[in-house]
Structures are given as C-alpha cells and as structure tokens.
mmCIF file of C-alpha atoms in Angstrom:
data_model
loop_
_atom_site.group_PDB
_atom_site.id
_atom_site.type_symbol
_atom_site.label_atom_id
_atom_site.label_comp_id
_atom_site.label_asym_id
_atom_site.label_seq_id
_atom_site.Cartn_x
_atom_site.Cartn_y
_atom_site.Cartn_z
ATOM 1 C CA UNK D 1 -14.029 19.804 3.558
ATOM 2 C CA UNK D 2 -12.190 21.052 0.330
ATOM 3 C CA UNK D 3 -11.581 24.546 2.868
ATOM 4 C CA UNK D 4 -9.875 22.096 5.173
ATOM 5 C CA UNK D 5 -7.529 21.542 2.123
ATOM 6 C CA UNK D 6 -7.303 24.973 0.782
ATOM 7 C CA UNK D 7 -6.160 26.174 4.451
ATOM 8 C CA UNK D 8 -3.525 24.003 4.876
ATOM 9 C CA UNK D 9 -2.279 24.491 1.631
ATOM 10 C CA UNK D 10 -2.074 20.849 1.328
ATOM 11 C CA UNK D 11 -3.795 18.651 -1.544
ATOM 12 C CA UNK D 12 -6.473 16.161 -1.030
ATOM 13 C CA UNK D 13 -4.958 12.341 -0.141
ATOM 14 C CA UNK D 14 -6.756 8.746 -1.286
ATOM 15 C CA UNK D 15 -5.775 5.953 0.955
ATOM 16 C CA UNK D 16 -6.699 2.750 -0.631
ATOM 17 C CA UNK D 17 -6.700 -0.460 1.911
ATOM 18 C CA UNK D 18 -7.040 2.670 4.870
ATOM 19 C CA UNK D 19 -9.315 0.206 6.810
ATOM 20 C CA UNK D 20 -6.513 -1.126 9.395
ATOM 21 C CA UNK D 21 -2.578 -1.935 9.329
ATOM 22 C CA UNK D 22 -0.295 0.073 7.259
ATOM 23 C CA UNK D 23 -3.652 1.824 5.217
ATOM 24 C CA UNK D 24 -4.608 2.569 8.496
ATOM 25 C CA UNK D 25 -1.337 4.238 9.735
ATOM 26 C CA UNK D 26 -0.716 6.365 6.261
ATOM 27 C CA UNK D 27 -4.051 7.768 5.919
ATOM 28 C CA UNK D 28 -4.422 9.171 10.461
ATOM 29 C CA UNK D 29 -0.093 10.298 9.347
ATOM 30 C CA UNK D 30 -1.355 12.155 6.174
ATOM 31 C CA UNK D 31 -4.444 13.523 8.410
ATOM 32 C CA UNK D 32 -2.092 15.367 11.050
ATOM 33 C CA UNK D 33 -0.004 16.725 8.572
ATOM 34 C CA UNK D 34 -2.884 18.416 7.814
ATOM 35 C CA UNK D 35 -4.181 16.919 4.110
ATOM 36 C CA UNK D 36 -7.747 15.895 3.564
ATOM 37 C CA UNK D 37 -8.166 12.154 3.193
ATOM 38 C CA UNK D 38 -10.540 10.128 1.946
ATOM 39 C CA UNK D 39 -10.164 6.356 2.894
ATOM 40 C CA UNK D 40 -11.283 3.608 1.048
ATOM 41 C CA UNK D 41 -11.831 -0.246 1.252
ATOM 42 C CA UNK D 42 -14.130 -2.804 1.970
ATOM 43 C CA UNK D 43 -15.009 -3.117 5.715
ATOM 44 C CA UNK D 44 -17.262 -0.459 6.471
ATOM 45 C CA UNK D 45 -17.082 -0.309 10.424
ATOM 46 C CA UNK D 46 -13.267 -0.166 10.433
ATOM 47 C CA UNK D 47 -13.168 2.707 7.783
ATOM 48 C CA UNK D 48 -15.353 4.820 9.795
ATOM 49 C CA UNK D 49 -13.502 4.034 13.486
ATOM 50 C CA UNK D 50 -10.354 5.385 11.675
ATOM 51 C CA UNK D 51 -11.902 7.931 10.078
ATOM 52 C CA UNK D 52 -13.409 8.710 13.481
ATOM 53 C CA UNK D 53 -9.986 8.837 15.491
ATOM 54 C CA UNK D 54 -8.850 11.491 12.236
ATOM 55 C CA UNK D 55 -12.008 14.125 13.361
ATOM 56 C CA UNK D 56 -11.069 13.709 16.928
ATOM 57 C CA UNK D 57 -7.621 14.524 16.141
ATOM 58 C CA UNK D 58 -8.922 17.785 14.238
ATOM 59 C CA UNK D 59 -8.281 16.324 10.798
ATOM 60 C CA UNK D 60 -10.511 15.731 7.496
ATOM 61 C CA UNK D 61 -11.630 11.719 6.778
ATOM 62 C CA UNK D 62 -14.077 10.937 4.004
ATOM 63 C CA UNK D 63 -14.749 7.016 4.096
ATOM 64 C CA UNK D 64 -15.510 5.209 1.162
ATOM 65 C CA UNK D 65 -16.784 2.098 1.627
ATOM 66 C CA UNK D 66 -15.886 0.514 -1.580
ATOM 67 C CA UNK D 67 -14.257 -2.544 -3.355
ATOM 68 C CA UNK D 68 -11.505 -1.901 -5.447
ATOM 69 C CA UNK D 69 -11.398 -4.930 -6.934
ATOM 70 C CA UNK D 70 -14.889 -4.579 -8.895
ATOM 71 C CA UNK D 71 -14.026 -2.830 -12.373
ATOM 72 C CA UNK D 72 -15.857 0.833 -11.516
ATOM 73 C CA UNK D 73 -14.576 1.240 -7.689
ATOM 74 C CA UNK D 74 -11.032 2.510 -8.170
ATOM 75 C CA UNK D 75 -12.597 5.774 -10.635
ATOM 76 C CA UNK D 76 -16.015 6.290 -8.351
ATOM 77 C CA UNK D 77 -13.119 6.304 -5.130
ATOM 78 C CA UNK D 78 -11.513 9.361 -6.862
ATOM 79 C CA UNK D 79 -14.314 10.948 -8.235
ATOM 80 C CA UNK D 80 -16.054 10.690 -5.012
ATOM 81 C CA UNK D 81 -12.681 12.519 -3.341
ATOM 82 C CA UNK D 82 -12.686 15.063 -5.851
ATOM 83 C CA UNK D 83 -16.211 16.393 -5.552
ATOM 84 C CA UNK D 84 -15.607 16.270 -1.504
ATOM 85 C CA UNK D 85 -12.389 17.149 -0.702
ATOM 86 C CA UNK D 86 -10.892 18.676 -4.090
ATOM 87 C CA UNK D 87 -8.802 16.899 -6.732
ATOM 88 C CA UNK D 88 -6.279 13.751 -5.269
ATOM 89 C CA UNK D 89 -2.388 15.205 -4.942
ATOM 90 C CA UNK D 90 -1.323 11.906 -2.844
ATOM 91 C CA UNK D 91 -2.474 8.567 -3.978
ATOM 92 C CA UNK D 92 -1.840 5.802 -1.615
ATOM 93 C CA UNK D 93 -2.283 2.418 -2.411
ATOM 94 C CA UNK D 94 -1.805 0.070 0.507
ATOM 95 C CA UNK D 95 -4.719 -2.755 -0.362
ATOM 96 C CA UNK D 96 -3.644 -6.104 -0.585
ATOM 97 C CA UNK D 97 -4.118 -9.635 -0.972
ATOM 98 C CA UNK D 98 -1.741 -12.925 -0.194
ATOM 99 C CA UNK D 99 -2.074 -16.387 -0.874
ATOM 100 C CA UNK D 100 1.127 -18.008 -0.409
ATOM 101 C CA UNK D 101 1.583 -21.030 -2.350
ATOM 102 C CA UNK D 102 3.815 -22.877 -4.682
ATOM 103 C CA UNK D 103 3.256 -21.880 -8.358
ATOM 104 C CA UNK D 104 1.869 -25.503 -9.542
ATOM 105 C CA UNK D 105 -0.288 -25.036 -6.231
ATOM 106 C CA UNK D 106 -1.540 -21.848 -7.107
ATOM 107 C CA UNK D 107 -5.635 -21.809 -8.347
ATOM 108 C CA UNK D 108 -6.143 -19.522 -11.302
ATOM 109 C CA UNK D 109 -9.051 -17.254 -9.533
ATOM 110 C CA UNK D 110 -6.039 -17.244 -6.209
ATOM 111 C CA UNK D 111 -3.385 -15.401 -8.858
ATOM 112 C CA UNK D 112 -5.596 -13.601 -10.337
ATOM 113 C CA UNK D 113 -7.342 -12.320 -7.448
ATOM 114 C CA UNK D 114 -3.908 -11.146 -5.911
ATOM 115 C CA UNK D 115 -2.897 -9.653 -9.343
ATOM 116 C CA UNK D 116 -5.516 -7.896 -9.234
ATOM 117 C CA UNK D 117 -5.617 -6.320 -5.427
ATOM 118 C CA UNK D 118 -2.119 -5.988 -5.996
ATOM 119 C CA UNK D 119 -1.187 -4.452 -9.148
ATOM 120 C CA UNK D 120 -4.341 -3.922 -11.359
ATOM 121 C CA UNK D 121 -6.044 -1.391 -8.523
ATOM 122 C CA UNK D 122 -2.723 0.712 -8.107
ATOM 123 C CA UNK D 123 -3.168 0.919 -12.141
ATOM 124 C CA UNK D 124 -6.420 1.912 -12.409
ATOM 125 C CA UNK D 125 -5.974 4.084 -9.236
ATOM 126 C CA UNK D 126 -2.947 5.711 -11.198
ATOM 127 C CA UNK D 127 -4.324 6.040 -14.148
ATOM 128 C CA UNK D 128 -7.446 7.965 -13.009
ATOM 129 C CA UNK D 129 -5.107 10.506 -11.004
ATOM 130 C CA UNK D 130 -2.590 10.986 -13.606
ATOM 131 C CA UNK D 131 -4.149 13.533 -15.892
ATOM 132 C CA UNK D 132 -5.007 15.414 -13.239
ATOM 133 C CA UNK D 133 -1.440 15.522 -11.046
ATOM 134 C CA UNK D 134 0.126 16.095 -14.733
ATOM 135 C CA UNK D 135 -2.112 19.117 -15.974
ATOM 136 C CA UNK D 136 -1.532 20.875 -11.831
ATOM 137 C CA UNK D 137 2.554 19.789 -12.327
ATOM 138 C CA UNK D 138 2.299 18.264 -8.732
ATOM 139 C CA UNK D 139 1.177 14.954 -7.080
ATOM 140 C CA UNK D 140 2.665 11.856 -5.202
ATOM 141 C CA UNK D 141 1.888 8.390 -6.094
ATOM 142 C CA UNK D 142 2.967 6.062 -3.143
ATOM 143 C CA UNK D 143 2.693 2.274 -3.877
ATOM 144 C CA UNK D 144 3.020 -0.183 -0.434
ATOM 145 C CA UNK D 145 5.571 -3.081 -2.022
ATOM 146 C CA UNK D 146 7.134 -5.969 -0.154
ATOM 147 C CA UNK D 147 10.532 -6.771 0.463
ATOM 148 C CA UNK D 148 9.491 -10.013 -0.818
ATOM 149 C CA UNK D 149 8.942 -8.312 -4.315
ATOM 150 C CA UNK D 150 12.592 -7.823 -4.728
ATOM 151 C CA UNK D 151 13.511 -11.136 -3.502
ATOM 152 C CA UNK D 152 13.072 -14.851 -5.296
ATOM 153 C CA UNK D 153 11.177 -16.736 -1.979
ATOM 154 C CA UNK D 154 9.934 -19.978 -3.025
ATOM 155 C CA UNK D 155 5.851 -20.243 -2.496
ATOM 156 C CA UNK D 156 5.304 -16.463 -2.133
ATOM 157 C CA UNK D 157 3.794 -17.436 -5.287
ATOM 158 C CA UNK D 158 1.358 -14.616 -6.996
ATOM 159 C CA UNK D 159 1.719 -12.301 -4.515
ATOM 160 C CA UNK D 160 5.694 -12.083 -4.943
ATOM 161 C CA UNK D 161 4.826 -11.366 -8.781
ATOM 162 C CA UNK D 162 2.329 -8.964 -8.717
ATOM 163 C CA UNK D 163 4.411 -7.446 -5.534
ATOM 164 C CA UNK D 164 7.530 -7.402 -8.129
ATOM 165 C CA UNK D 165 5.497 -6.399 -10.883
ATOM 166 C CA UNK D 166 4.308 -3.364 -8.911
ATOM 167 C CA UNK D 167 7.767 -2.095 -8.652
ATOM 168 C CA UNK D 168 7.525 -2.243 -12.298
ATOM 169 C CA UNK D 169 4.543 -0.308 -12.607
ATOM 170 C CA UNK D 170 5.851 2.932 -10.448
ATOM 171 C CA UNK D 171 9.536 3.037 -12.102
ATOM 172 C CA UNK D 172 7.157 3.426 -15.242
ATOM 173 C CA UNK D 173 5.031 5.948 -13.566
ATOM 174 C CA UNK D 174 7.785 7.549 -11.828
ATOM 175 C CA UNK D 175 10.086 7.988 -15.718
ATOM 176 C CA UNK D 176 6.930 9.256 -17.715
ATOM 177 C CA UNK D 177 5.827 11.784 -15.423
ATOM 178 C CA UNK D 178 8.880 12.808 -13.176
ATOM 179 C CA UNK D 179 9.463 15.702 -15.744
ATOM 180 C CA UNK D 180 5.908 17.235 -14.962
ATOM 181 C CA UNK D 181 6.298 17.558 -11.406
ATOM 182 C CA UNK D 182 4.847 13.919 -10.355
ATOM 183 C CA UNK D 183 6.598 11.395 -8.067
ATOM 184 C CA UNK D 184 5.850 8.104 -7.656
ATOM 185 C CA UNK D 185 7.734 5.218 -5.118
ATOM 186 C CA UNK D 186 6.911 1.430 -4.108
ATOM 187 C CA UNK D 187 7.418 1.431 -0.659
ATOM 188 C CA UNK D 188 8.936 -2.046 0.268
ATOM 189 C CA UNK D 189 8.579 -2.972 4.182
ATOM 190 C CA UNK D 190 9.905 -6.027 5.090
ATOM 191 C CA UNK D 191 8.447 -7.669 7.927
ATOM 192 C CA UNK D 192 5.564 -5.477 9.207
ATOM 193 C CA UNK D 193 3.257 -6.391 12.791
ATOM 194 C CA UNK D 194 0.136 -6.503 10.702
ATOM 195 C CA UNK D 195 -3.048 -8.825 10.036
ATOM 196 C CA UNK D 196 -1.572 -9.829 6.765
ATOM 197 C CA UNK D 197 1.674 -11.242 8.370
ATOM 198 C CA UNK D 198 3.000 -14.047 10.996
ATOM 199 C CA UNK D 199 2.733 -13.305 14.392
ATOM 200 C CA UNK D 200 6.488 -12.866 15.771
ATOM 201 C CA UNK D 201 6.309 -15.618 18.307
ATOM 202 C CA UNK D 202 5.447 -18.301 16.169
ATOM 203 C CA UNK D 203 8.832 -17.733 14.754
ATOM 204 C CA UNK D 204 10.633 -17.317 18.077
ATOM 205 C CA UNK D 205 11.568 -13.376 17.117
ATOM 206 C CA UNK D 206 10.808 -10.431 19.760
ATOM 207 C CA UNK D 207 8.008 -8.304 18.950
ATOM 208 C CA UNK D 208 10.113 -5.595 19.121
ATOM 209 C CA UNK D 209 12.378 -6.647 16.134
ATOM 210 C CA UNK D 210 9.675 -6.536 14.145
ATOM 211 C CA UNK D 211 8.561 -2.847 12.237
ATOM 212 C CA UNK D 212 5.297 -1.675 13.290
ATOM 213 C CA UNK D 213 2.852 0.779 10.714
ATOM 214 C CA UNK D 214 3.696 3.571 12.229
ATOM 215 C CA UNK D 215 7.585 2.797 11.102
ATOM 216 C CA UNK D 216 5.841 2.869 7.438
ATOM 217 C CA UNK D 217 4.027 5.841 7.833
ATOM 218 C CA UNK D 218 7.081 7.840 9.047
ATOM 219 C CA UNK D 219 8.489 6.566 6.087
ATOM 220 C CA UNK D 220 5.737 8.048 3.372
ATOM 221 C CA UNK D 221 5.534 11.410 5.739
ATOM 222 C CA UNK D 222 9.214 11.300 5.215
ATOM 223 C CA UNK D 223 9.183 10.891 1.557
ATOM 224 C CA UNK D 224 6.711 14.087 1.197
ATOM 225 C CA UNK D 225 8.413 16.182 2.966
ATOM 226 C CA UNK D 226 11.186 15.810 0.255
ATOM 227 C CA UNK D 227 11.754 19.287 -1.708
ATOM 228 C CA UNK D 228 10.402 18.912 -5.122
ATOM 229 C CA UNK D 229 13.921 18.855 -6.762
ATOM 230 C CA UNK D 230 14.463 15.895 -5.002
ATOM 231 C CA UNK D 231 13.663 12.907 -5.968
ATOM 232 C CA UNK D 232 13.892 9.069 -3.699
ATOM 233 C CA UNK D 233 13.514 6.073 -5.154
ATOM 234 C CA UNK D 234 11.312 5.019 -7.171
ATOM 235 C CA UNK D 235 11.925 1.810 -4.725
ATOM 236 C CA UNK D 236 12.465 2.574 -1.255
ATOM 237 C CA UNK D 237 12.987 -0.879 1.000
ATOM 238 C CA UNK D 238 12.290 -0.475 4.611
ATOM 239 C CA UNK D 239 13.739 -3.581 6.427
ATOM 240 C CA UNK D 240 14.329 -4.723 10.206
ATOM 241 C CA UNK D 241 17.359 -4.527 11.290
ATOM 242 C CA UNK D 242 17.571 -7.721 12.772
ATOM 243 C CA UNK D 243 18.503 -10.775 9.993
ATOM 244 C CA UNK D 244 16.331 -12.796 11.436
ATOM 245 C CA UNK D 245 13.353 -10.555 10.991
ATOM 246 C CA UNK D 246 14.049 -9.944 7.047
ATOM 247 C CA UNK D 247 10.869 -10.330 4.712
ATOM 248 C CA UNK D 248 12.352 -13.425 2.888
ATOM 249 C CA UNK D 249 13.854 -15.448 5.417
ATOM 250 C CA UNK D 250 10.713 -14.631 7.766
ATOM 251 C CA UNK D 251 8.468 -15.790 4.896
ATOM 252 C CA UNK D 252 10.611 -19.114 3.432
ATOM 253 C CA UNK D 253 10.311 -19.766 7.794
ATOM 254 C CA UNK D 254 6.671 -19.177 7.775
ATOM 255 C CA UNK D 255 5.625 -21.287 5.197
ATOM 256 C CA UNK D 256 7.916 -24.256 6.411
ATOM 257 C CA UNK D 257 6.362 -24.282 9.819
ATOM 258 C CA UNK D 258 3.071 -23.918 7.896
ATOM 259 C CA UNK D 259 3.828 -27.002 5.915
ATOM 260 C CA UNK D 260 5.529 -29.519 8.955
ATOM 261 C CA UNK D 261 1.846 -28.637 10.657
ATOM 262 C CA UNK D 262 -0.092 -29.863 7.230
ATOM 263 C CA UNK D 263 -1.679 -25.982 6.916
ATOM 264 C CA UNK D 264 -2.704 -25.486 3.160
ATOM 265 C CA UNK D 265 -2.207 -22.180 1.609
ATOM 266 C CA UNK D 266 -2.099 -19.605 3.420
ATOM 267 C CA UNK D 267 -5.079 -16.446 2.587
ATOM 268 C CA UNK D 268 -5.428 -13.237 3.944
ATOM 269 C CA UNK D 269 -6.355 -9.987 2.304
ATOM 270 C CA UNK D 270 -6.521 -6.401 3.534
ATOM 271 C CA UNK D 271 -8.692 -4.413 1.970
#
C-alpha cells in the first residue's frame, strides 16, 4: 500500500467519520486523486462498503474500525496508517455529533459528548500528526465546521460551541505551523443532504437547493490543489445559495417545527 503512495507522489490521507455523508465523500475524492486513505469510525460494515467502492475504483482504502471518542483511538488510527500506508500528509476530520437543545436543556454527558466528537478528536488527531507534517515541512489539516459555528442560533446548543470552538482550534493550528509548510482550514458547509441534517421537505425547500457531499468534497480537493505559497482560509464557509437554505435559518426552522410537534432534543451522531 505505502507503493501506492510513493507512485503517486501523493502522501498518505486519514479520514475520520469516513463511514457515510461528507467522511464518506472526502475520503472516495482523496482516493481518485490518487492518495492512500485510511478511513476510520465506528460502523464497521459501512467503512468497508466505502472502502470497497475506493479498490474498485483502482484506489488505496485501509478501514479502521475504531472509536475516536475512547482516549487511545485517535493515536492507534494514525499509527495504524503509518505502518500501512506511510506517515499521514492530509488529516481529515469529518466525525461528528449533534444534540440540539437549549443550553439549560442541555445534559452534562450530551455537551460533553459533542465536545468531545467535535473538538477534542480533531485535537488529539492534530496533535498526533503535527510532529510529523512539521519535521517533513508539508501536510494539510482539514477540519469539517458548520455554518452554524459562525452564527449565534438559539438551541444549537453544544454542538454550535464546540463547532465555533473548532474554528478556534485550526486558526491556532493554522498560525503555529503555517511557517513550516503546514495548512490547516475548518471547512464550514451550511446546509448539507446528510444523515446528520433535516430532510429538505420537511421544511418545504427543493432538494436541489440544498448542497450535497460531493459539493464538500470538491471543496477540500479544491483546497489541495492550492500551490503551497498559497494559503485559504483558515475558515472557508460553503453555503447554499438559496436564503432559505442557509445553516442558521434552516436550523432556528428545524427546531421550531421540532418543538410545535412536542419532539425532545434532537440526537444524531456520525461517526
């Protein structure tokens, strides 16, 4: 596998959350460019039929069944990419978890779950690959945002922090190690056609106003094909063009027609 690399002249790629939706998208976009990916997250069978559609396309996959959430998984996903497909020179993290709730509705094990899907993985991710990008003066971090992170939407509640706070956490990246040849940008979608979001019709907008993955994928392709004097960012928003599909008046919408039908918090997680 590391030939596969070596060939293309490409670095190895770690695609956390790679199971389905945007993860999903990134890691089969990074495969036909013609990097070595290893993709990681929780659900087993889904990590293998993507990693299975990579091979048939001619590409490199390495699943990794793992959950980033439990303290050792984020530095046994990298080692375990290293000794396979050589050291990580993209680092995608696209995991997540949402729980949208007013703040004095939030549970404490809810926020900190989500802070720590959202915001402590990416930093533990980071910090493993680091040393490495900074000693070889190359290497892309790409962090999956929200548009919701740079927005104030009432009840996006720990997910709209850690989602803000992530931004945080890459312009830091992004200042200490820009200098040594390593990029890093939060990639903010807005809304996105994805497990982890509302279906368009319950909110009366066309499918087709809404972006898709692959939209987000073009957009990280895009962002590595940028020369290395060049540098975008370190928060890149990708929003519909339609007003009416924008992450924070399509959320504030969502969780009003959740509430009028008596639905509690709403949970999802992609991992």
């Amino acid at each position: 596998m590391i030939a596969v690399a070596e060939t293309t002249g490409l670095p190895a790629a770690l695609v956390a959350g790679a199971s389905s939706g945007i993860g999903a998208a990134v890691a089969r976009r990074l495969a036909a460019r013609g990097h070595a990916v290893a993709l990681v997250g929780r659900r087993e069978a889904e990590l293998n039929e993507v990693a299975e559609s990579i091979r048939t396309g001619g590409g490199t996959a390495l699943p990794l069944a793992l959950d980033l959430a439990e303290p050792t998984a984020p530095a046994e996903a990298v080692a375990a990419t290293a000794a396979a497909l050589g050291p990580v020179g993209v680092l995608v993290c696209s995991a997540g978890a949402i729980r949208l709730a007013a703040i004095h509705e939030t549970e404490e094990r809810h926020w900190e779950r989500q802070v720590r899907v959202n915001l402590t993985v990416p930093f533990l991710l980071a910090r493993e690959v680091l040393p490495g990008m900074r000693e070889r003066r190359h290497g892309w971090i790409v962090n999956i945002g929200s548009g919701v992170g740079s927005e104030v939407v009432p009840g996006s509640g720990g997910y709209g922090v850690s989602k803000h706070a992530v931004e945080r956490l890459t312009e830091l990246v992004h200042e200490e190690n820009r200098d040594l040849g390593v990029r890093a940008v939060t990639v903010a979608p807005g809304w996105v056609a994805t497990r982890l979001a509302a279906r368009p019709a319950e909110l009366g907008v066309p499918e087709d106003e809404v972006l898709d993955a692959e939209d987000i994928a073009d957009t990280v392709a895009w962002l590595l094909d940028r020369p290395a004097r060049m540098s975008v960012g370190p928060l890149v928003r990708v929003e519909p063009t339609a007003s009416r599909a924008a992450a924070g008046d399509a959320m504030t919408r969502h969780l009003t027609r959740a509430r009028a039908e008596g639905a509690g918090p709403i949970a999802k997680e992609s991992r």
